[in-house]
Coordinates of C-alpha atoms and ligand atoms in Angstrom, one line a residue:
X1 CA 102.9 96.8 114.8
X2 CA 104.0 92.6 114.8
X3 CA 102.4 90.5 112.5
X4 CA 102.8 87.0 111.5
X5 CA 105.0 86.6 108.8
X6 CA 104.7 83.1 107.1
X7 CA 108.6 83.2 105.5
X8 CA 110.2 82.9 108.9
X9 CA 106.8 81.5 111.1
X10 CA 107.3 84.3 113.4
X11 CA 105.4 87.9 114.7
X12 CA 107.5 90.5 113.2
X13 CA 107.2 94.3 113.6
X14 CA 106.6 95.8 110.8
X15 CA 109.4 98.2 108.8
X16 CA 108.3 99.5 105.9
X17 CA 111.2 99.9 103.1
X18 CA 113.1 97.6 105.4
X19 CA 115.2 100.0 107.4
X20 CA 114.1 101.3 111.0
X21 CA 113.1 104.8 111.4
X22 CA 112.5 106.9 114.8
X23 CA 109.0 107.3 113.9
X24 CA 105.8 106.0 112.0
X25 CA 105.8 109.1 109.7
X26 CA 109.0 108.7 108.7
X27 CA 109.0 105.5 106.8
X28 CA 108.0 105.4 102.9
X29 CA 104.5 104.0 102.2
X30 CA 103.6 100.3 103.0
X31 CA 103.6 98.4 99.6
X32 CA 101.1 95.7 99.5
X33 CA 100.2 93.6 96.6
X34 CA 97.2 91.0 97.1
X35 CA 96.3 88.2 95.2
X36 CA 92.9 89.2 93.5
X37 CA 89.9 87.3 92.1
X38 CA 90.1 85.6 89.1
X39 CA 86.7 86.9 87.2
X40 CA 85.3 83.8 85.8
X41 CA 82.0 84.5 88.2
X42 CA 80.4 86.0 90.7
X43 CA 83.3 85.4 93.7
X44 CA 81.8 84.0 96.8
X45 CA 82.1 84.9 100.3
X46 CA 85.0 82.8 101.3
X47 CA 86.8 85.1 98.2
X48 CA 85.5 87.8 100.4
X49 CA 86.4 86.2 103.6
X50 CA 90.5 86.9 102.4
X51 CA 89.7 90.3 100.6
X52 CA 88.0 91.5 104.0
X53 CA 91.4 90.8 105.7
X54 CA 93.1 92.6 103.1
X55 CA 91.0 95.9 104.3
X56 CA 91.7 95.1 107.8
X57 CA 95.1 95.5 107.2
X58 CA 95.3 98.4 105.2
X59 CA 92.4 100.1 107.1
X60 CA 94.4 99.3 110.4
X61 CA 97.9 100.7 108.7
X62 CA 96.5 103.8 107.9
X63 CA 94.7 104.0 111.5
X64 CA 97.8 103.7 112.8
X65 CA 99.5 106.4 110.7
X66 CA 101.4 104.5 107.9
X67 CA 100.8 105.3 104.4
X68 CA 99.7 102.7 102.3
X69 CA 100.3 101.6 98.4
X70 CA 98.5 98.8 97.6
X71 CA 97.8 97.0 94.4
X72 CA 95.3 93.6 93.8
X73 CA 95.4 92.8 91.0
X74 CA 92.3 91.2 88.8
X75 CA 93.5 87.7 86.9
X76 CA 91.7 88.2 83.4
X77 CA 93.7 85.6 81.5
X78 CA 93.7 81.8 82.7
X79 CA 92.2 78.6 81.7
X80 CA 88.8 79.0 83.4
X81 CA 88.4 82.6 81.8
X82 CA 89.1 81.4 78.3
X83 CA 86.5 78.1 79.1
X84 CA 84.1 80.7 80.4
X85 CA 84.3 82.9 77.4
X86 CA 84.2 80.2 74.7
X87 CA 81.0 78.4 76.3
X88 CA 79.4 81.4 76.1
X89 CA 81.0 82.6 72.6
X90 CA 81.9 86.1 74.1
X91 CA 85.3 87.5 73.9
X92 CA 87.7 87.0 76.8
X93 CA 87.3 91.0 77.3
X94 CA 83.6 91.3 77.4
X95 CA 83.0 88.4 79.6
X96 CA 85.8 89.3 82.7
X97 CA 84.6 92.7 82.0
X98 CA 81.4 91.6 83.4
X99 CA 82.7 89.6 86.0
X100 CA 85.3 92.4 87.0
X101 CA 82.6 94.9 87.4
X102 CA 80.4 92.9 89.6
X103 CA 83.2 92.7 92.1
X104 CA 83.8 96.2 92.4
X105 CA 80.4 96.2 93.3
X106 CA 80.4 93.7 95.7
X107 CA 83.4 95.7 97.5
X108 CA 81.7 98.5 97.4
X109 CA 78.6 96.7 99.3
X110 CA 80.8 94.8 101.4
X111 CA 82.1 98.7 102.3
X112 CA 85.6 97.3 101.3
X113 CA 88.2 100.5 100.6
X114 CA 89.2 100.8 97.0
X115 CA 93.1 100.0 97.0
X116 CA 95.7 102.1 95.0
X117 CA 96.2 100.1 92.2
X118 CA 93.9 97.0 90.1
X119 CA 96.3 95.9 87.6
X120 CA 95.4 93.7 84.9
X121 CA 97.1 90.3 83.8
X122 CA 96.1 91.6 80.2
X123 CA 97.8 94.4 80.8
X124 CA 100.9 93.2 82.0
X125 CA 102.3 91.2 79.2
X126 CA 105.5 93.7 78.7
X127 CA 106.5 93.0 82.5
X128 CA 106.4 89.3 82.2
X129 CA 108.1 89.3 78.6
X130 CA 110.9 91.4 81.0
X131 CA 110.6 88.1 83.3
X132 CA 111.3 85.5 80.8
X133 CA 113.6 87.3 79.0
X134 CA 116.1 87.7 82.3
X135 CA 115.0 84.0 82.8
X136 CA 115.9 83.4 79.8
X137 CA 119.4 84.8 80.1
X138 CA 120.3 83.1 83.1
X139 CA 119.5 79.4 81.8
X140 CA 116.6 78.6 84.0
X141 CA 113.9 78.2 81.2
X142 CA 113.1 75.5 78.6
X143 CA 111.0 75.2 76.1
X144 CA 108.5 72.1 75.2
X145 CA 106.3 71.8 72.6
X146 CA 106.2 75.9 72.5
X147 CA 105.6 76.0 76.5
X148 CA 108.0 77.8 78.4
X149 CA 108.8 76.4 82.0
X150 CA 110.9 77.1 85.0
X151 CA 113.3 74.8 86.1
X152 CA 113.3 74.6 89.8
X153 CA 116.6 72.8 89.7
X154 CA 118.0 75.2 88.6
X155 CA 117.1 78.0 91.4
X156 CA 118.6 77.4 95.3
X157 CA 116.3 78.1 97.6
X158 CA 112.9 76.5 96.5
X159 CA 110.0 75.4 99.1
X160 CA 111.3 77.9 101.6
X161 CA 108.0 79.9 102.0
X162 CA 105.5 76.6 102.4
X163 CA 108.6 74.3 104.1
X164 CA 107.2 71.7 102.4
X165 CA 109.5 68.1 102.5
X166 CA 111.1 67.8 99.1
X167 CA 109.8 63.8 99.1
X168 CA 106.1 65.5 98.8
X169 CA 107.0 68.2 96.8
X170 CA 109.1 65.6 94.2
X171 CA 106.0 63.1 94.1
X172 CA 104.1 65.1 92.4
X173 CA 101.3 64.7 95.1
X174 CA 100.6 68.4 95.2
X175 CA 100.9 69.4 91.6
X176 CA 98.6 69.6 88.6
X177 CA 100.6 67.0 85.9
X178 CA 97.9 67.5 83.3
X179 CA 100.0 70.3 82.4
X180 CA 101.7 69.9 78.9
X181 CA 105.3 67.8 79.1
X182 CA 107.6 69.0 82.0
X183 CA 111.3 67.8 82.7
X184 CA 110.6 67.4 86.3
X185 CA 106.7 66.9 87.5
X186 CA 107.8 70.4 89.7
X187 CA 107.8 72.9 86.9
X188 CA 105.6 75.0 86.2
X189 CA 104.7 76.6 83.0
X190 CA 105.5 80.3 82.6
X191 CA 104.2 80.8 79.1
X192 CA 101.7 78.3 77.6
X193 CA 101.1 77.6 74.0
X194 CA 97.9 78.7 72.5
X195 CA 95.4 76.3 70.6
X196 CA 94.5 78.8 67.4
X197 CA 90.9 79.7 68.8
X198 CA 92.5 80.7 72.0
X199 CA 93.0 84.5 73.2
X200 CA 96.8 85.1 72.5
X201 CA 99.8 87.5 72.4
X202 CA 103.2 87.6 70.1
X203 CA 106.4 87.2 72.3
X204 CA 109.7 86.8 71.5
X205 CA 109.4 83.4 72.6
X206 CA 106.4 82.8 69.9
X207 CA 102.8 83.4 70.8
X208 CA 101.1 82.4 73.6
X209 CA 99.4 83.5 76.8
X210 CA 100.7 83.5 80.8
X211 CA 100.5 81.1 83.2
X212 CA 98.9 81.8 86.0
X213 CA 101.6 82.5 88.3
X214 CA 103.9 84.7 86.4
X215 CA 100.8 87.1 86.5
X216 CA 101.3 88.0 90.0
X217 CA 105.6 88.4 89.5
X218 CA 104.9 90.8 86.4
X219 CA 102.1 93.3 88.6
X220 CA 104.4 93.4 91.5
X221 CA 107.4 94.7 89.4
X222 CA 105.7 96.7 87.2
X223 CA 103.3 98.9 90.0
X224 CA 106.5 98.6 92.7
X225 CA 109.6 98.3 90.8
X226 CA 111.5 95.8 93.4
X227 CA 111.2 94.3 96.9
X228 CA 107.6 95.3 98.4
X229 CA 107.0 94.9 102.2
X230 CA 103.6 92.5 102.2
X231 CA 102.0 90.0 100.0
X232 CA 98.9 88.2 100.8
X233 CA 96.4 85.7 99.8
X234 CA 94.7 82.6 101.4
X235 CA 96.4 79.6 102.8
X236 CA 96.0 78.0 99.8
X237 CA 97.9 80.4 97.8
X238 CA 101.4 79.9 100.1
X239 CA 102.0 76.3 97.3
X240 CA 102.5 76.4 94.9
X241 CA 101.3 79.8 93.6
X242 CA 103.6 82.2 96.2
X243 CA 106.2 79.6 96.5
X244 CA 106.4 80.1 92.4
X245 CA 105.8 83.5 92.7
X246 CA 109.2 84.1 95.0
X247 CA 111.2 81.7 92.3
X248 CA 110.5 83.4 89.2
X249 CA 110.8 87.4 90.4
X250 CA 114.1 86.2 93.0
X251 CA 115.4 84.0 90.1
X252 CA 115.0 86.9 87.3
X253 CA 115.8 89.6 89.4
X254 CA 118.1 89.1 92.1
X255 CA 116.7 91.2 94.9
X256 CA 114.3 89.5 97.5
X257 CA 110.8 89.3 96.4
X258 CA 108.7 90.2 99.7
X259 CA 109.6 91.2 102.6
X260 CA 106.3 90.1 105.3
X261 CA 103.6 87.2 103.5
X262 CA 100.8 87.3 105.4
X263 CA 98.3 84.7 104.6
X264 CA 94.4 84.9 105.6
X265 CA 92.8 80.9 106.7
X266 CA 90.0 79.5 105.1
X267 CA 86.5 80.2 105.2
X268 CA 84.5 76.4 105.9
X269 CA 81.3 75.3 105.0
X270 CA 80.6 72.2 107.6
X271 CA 84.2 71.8 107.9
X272 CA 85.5 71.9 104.9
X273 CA 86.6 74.8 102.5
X274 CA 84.1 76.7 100.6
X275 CA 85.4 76.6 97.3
X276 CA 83.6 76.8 93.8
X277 CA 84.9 73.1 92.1
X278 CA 83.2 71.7 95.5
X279 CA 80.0 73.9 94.8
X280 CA 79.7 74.2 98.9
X281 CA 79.9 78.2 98.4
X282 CA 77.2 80.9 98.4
X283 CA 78.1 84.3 96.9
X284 CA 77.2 87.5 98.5
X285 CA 74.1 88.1 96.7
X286 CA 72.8 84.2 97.7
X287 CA 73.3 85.5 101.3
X288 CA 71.7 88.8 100.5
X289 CA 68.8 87.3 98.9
X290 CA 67.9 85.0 102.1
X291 CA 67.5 89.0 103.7
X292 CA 70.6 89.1 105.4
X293 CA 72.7 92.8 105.1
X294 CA 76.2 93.4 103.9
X295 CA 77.0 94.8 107.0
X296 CA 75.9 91.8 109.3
X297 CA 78.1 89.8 106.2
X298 CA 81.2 92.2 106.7
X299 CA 81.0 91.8 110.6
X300 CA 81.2 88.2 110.4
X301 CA 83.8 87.9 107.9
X302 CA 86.3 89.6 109.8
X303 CA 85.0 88.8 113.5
X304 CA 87.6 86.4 113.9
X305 CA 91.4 86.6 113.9
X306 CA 92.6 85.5 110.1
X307 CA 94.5 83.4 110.8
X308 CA 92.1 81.2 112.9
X309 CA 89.5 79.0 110.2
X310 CA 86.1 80.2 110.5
X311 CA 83.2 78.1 109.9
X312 CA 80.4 79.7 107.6
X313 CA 76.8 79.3 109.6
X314 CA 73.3 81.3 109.1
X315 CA 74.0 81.4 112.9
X316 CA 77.2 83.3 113.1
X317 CA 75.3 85.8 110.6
X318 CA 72.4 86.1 113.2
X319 CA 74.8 86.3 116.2
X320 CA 76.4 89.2 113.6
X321 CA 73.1 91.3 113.9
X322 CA 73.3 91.1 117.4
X323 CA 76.5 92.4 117.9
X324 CA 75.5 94.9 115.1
X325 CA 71.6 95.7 117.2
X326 CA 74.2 96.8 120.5
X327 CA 75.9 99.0 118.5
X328 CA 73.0 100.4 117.0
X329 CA 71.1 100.9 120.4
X330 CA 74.0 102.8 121.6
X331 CA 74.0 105.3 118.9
X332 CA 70.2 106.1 119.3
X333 CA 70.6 106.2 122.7
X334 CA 73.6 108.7 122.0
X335 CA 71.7 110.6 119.7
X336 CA 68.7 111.1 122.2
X337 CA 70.6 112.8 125.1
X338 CA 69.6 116.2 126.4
X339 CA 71.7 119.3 124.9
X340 CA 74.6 121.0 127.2
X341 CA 76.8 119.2 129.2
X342 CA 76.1 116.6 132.4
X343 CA 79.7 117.9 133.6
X344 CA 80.6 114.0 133.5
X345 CA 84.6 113.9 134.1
X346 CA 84.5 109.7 133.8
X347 CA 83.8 110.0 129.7
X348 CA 87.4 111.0 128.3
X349 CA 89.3 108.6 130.5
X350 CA 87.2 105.7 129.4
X351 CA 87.4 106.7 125.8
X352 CA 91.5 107.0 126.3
X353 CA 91.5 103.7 127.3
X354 CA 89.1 102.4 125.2
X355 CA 91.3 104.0 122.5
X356 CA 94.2 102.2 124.0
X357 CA 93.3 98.9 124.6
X358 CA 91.8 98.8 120.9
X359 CA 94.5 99.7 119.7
X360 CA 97.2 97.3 121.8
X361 CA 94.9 94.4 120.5
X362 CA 95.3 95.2 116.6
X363 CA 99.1 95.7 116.9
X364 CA 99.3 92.1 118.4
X365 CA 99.2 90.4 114.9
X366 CA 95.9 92.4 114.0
X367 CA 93.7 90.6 116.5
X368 CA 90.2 91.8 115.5
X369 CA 88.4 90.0 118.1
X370 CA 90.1 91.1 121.0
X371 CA 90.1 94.7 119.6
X372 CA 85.9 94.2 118.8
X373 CA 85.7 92.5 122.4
X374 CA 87.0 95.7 123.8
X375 CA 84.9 98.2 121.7
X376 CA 81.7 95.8 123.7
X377 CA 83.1 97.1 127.4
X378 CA 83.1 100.6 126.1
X379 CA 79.7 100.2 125.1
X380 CA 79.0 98.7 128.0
X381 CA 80.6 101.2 130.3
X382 CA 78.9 104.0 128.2
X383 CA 75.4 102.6 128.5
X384 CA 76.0 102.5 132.3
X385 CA 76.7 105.8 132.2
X386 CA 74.0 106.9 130.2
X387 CA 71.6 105.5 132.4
X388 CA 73.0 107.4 135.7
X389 CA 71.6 110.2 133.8
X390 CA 75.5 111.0 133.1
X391 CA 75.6 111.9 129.4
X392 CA 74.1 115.1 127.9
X393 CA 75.0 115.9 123.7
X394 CA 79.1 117.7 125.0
X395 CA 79.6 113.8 125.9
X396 CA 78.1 112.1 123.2
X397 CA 79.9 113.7 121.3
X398 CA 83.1 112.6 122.4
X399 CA 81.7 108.8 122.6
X400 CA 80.8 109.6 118.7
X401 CA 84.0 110.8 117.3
X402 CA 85.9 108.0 119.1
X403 CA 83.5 105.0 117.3
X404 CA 84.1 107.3 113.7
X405 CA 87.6 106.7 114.4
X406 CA 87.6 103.3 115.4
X407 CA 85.2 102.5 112.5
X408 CA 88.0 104.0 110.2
X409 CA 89.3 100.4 110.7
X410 CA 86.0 98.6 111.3
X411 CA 83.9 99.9 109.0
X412 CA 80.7 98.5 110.4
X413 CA 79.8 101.3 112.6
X414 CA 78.4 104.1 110.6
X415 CA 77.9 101.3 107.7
X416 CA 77.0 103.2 104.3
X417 CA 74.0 101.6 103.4
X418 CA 72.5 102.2 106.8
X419 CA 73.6 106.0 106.5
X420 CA 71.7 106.1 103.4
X421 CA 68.9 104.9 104.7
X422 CA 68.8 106.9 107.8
X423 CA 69.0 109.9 105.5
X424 CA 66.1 108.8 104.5
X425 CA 64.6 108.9 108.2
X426 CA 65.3 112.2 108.4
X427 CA 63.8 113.3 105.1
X428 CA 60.7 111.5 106.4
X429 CA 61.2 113.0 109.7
X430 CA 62.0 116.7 108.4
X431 CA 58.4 116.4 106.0
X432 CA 56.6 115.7 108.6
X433 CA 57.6 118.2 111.1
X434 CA 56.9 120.7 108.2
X435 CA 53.6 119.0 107.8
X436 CA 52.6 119.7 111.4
X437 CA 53.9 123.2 111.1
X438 CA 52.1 123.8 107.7
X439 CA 48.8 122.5 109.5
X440 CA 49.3 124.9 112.4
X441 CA 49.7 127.8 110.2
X442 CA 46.2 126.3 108.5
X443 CA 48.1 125.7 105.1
X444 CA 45.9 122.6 104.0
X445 CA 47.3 122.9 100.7
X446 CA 50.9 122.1 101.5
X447 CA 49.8 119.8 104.0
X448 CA 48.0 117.4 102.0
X449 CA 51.2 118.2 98.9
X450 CA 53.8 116.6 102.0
X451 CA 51.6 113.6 102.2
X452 CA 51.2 112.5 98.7
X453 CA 55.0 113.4 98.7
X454 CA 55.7 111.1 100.8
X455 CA 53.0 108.5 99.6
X456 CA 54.7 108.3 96.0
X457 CA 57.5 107.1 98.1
X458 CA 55.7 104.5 99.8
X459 CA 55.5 105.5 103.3
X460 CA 52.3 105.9 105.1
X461 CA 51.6 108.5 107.3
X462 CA 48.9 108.2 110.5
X463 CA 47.8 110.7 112.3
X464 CA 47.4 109.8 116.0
X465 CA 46.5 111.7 119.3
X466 CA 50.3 111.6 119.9
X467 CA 50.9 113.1 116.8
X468 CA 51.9 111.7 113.4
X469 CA 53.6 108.6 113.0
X470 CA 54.3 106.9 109.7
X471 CA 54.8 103.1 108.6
X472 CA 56.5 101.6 104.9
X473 CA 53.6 100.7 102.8
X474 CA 54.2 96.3 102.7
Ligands
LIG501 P1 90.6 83.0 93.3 O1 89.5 83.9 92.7 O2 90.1 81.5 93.3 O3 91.9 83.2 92.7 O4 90.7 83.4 94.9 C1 90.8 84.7 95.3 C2 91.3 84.7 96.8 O5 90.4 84.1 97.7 C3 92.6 84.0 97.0 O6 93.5 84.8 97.9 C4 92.2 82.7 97.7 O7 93.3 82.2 98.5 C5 91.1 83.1 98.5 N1 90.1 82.1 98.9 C6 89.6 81.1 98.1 N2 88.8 80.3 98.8 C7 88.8 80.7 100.1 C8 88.1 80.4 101.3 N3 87.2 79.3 101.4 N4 88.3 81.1 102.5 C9 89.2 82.1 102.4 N5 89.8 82.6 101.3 C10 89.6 81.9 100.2
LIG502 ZN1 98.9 85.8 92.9

């Protein structure tokens, strides 16, 4: 598998554990660690738009046959947490508990696989104490009015990840200078000193809490224990947070940091970033509430190759439910083929290929919309043979199991929700065959217990001179 590797700006093949091995089962799990969501609010659907790419990736991984060990980790400690928390006089824990479980259900809507690990910046105050105490050590700390910051001067080797030009990175263009005193305007605080209503923690270094980018240093060591083979975020993560990131772990430990950073673009809203401080950005229940499903949401979100910027429209969501309507019309059509076999020797080729070509598409730098472009010949191809009369249940089934595999990495095929609610279907369906059958037999009483049944659930039934058909009460 190649993939775009933003250190070196080239599409690299993949080598887990950095050595090369004969075969894909041979090599140690992929370790991942993602930037997560800082849980200050509901995270909106450019958040999504990078944890969606995240899933991709591990979803393709496994597809492929790696193992996967993956941690994102869930920032719970920063300064618009502790604002969040004192305007609403709740403690830090209670209020990025709420926010923290609201997320997980937003995955879980989004059908976005839980990952190995969710470590907490709370949590994690022993592996950054480990940090600054090896930074510490080797001189490349100071102390300012009971901050502790890095001194880039001090470390070779900064700006390599974002090859920014030192003249912008030393005008301070790009940096947040309301931050305490600094020797040089590029430092960055590792540990900040607490006001006394603030949230804080007793370190050898006096108490305080983290800065925000020592979180990420600390998880990765702690879950992993050294050099991981991918990191990711958004674009907007490579500087300064990753480009800090590589500093303080390379700079305290010695060993390289990351192997592969992978970095997902930006979601837009009319062309520019959707983003919270520009309020431009609608969260995934905003989008659900205007009627639009998860699924067409998820679709979207990943349609287009990450590292391309895609621009958020209600259009792209309704060109989404088309895409998702073909899919759908296949499978119905699969499921209402004749039993036995049409003896149809043209179905396993075309899935082999199909398989193939999916496949050849998402090794080349995971390019989704090449790989979903392909998956809309197949379903083209298969509806053509359908209609020759070609396709009896033997060779639906193999179209079947050939979308549940490539849905392993998709996930919008057999979406969740939509299973859910087609069990439902056949609930309905199932009554009211029994119904029929109970009416047949003359058992009225049964008859008329399947319709209130189903009544208390809100669905109407009609009997017609075509039998009985039933409708969702409005
Ligand atoms: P945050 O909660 O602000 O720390 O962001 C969580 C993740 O979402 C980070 O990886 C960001 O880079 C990413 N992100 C923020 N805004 C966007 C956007 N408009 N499009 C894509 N990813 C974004
Ligand atoms: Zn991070």
């Amino acid at each position: 598998m190649k993939i775009h590797n933003t250190l070196t700006g080239l599409r690299e093949e993949l080598v887990p554990g950095g050595v090369k091995k004969p075969s894909i089962a041979d090599y140690p799990p992929v370790t991942i660690y993602s930037c997560g969501p800082t849980v200050y609010g509901h995270a909106h659907i450019g958040n999504f738009r990078t944890f969606m790419f995240n899933d991709l990736l591990r979803r393709y991984l496994k597809f492929a046959g790696y193992r996967v060990n993956h941690a994102m980790n869930i920032t719970d400690v920063d300064d618009k947490t502790i604002a969040g928390s004192g305007r609403e006089g709740v403690s830090l824990r209670e209020y990025t508990e709420r926010y923290t479980n609201i997320f997980f259900e937003d995955l879980k809507s989004l059908n976005i696989e839980p990952v190995e690990h969710y470590p907490r910046a709370t949590e994690s105050i022993d592996a950054m104490i480990d940090i600054m105490n090896r930074l510490g050590e080797k001189g490349i700390v100071y102390e300012k009015e009971g901050s502790l910051y890095f001194s880039i001067a001090k470390f070779g080797g900064y700006g390599g990840l974002s090859r920014l030009d030192t003249r912008e990175i030393k005008s301070g263009l790009r940096y947040d200078t309301d931050e305490y005193e600094k020797d040089d305007v590029r430092d960055f605080a590792l540990w900040k000193s607490t006001k006394d209503d603030e949230p804080s923690w007793d370190t050898p270094f006096g108490k305080g809490r983290p800065g925000w980018h020592i979180e990420c240093s600390a998880m990765v060591r702690k879950i992993f224990g050294g050099t991981i083979d991918i990191h990711t975020g958004g674009v907007d993560l490579i500087f300064p947070h990753h480009e800090n990131e590589i500093a303080q772990s390379e700079a305290a430990y010695g060993d390289r940091f990351v192997r592969c950073w992978i970095h997902c673009e930006h979601l837009l809203v009319e062309g520019s970033k959707m983003s919270k401080s520009k309020g431009n950005f609608y969260t995934l229940r905003d989008i659900m509430e205007k009627g639009h499903s998860p699924r067409a949401i998820r679709y979207l979100l990943f349609s287009a190759h990450y590292r391309k910027q895609l621009n958020f429209t209600f259009d792209g969501l309704h060109q989404a439910d088309a895409a998702l309507a073909r899919i759908d019309n296949l499978l119905v059509r699969l499921g209402d083929v004749p039993a036995g076999s049409a003896g149809n020797t043209e179905i396993a080729p075309l899935i082999a290929r199909f398989m193939e070509e999916f496949t050849s598409e998402m090794e080349d730098d995971l390019n989704v919309s090449g790989g979903l472009g392909k998956l809309f010949d197949f379903i083209h191809a298969v509806n053509a043979q359908i209609n020759e009369g070609a396709v009896a249940r033997e060779e639906s089934d193999l179209v079947m199991n050939a979308l549940r595999r490539i849905d392993a990495v998709l996930g919008v095929i057999f979406f969740p929700a939509d299973e859910a609610a087609s069990g439902d279907v056949a609930r309905i369906e199932a009554l009211i065959a029994e119904r029929r059958d109970a009416k047949k037999a003359k058992n009225f009483g049964r008859a008329d217990e399947i319709r209130a049944l189903l009544e208390a659930d809100g669905i109407i039934l009609e009997d017609t001179k075509d039998g009985t058909r039933w409708k969702k009460r409005k």
